[in-house]
CSV table of C-alpha atoms in Angstrom, one decimal:
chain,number,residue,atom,x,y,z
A,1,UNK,CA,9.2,-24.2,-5.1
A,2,UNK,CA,8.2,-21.5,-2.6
A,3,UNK,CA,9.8,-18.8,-0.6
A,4,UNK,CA,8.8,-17.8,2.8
A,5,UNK,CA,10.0,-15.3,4.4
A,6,UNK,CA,10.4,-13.8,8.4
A,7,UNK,CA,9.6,-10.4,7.5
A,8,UNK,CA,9.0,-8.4,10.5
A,9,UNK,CA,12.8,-6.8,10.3
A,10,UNK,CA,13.9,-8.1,6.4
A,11,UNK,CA,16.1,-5.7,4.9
A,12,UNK,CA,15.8,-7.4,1.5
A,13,UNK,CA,12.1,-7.9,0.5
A,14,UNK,CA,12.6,-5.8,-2.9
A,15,UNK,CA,15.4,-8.0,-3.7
A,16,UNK,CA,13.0,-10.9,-3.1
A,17,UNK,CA,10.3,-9.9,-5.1
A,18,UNK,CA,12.5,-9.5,-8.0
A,19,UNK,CA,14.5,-12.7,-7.9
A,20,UNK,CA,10.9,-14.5,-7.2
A,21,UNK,CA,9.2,-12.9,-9.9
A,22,UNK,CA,12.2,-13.7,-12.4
A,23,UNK,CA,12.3,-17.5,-11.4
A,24,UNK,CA,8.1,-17.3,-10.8
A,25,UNK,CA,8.6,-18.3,-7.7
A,26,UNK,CA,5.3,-17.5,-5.1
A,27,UNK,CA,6.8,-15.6,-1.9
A,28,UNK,CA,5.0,-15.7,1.2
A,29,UNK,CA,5.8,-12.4,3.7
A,30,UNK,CA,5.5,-13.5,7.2
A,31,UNK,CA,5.5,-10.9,10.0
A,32,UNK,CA,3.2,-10.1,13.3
A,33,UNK,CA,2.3,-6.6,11.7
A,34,UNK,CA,0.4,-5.8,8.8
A,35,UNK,CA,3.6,-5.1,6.1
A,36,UNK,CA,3.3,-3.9,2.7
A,37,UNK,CA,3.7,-6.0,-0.3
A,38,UNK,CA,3.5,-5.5,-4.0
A,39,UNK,CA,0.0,-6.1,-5.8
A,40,UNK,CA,1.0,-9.1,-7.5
A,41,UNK,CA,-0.3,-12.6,-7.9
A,42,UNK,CA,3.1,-14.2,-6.3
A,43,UNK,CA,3.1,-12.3,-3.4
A,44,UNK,CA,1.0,-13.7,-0.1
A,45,UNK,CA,1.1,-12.0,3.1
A,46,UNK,CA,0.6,-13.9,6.0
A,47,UNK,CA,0.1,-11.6,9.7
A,48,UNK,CA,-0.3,-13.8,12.0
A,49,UNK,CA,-0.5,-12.9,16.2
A,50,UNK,CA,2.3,-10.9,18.2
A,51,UNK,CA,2.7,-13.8,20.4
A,52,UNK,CA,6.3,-15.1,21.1
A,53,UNK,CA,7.7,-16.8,18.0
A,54,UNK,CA,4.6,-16.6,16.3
A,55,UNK,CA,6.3,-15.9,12.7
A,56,UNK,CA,8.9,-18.7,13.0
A,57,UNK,CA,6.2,-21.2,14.0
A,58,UNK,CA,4.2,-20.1,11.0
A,59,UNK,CA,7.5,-20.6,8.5
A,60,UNK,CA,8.5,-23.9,10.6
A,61,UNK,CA,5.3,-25.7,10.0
A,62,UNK,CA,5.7,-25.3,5.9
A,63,UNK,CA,9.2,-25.4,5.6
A,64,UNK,CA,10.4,-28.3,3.5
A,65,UNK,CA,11.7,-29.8,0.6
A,66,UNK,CA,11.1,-26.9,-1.8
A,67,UNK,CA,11.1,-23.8,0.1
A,68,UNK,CA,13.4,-21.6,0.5
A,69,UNK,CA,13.3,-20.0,4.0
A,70,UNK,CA,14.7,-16.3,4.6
A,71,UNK,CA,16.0,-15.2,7.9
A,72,UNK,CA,18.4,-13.8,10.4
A,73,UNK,CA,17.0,-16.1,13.3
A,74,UNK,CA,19.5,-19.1,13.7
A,75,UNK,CA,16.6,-21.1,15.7
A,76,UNK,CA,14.3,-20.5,13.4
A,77,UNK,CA,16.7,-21.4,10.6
A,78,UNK,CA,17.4,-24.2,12.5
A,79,UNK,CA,14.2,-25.5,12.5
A,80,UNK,CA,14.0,-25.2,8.2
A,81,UNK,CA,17.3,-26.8,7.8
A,82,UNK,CA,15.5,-30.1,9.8
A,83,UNK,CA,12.6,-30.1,7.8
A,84,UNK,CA,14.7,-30.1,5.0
A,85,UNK,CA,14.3,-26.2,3.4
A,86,UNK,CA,17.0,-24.0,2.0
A,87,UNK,CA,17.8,-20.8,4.3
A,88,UNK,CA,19.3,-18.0,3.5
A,89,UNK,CA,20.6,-14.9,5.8
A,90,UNK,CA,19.7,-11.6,4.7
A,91,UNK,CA,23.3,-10.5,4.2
A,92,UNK,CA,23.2,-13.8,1.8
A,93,UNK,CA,24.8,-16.7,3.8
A,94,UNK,CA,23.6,-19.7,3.7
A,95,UNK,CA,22.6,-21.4,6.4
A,96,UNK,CA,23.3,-25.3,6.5
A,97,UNK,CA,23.6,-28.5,8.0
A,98,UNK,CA,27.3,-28.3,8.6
A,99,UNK,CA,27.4,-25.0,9.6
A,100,UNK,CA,24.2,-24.6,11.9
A,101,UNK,CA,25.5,-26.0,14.8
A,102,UNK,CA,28.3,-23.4,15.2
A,103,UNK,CA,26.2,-20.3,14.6
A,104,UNK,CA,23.8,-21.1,17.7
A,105,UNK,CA,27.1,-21.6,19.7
A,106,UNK,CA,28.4,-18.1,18.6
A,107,UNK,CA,24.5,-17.3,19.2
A,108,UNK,CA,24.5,-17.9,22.6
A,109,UNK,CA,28.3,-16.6,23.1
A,110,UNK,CA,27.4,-13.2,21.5
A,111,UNK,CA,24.3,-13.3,23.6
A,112,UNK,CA,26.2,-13.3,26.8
A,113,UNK,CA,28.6,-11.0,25.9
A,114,UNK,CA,25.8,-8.6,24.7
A,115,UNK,CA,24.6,-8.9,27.8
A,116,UNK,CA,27.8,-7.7,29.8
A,117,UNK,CA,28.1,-11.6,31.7
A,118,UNK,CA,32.1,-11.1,30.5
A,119,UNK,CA,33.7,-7.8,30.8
A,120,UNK,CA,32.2,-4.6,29.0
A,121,UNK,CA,29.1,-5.2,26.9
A,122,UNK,CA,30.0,-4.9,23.0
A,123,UNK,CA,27.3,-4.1,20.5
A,124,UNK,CA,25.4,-5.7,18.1
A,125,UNK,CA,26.2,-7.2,14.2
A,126,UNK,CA,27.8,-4.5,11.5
A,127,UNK,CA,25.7,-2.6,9.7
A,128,UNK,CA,23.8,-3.7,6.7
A,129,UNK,CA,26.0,-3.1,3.6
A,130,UNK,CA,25.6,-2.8,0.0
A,131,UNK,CA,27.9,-6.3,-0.2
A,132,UNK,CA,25.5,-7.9,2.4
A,133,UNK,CA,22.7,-6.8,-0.4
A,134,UNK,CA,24.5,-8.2,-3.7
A,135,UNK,CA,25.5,-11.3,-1.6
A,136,UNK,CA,22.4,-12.3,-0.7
A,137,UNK,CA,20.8,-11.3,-4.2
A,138,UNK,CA,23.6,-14.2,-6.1
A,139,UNK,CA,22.6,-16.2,-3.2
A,140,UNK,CA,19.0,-16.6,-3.5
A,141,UNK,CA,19.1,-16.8,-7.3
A,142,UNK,CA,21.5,-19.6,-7.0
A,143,UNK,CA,18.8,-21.8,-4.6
A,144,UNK,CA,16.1,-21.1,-6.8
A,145,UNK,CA,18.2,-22.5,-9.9
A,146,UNK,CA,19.5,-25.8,-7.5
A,147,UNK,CA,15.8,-26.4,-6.6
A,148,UNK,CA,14.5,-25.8,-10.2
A,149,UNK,CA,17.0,-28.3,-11.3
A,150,UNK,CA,16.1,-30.8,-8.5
A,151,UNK,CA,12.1,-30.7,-9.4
């Protein structure tokens, strides 16, 4: 059991060290950038280069049974789901097998209407809330107990 994690823009790292630490779970923080984690023998850092998609090919290559992959990128969550990981959002949803396929339509949809292709541009996702934080706190803890049960 393992959890890795695309750190570069993770709003929930402390929440992750907790929940690992309580389940003694080892967390790997993956970003392009040297990031600051705790002193503690779960905790790995892993920088690897600032070349494009660097981080999610990092994550892709040991996702798997077992881990428990952490991030906002639908591709890259993708990618987990097919080799057969656990992912989790940082606002707590789960990504999964059923649901995968509509979040990189919306993806692309949002990505176009970002972009101004139909009428006015609109902005990005809401704000990071408190809820986002408690969701995704219940969340992980759950996947660690499903995968703990599994072993």
């Amino acid at each position: 059991m393992k959890i890795l994690v695309d750190a570069d823009a993770c709003p929930v790292k402390d929440e992750i060290y907790k929940v690992a630490w309580r389940h003694e779970a080892p967390v790997t923080i993956v970003s392009n950038s040297v990031i600051r984690v705790p002193a503690h023998p779960l905790v790995d850092r892993v920088v690897v280069s600032d070349g494009f998609d660097a981080a999610d090919d990092w994550i892709a290559e040991r996702a798997g049974p077992g881990a428990v992959c952490i991030t906002a990128d639908i591709l890259l969550a993708d990618r987990c789901l097919k080799a057969g990981a656990v992912v989790i959002a940082p606002n707590g949803k789960p990504f999964t097998q059923s649901s995968i396929g509509a979040a990189i339509a919306t993806r692309a949809i949002m990505a176009d209407l970002r972009a101004g292709a139909v009428g006015d541009p609109i902005g990005g996702p809401p704000p990071f809330s408190k809820s986002d934080r408690s969701r995704f706190l219940s969340a992980l803890d759950e996947a660690l107990v499903r995968l703990r049960r599994t072993r």
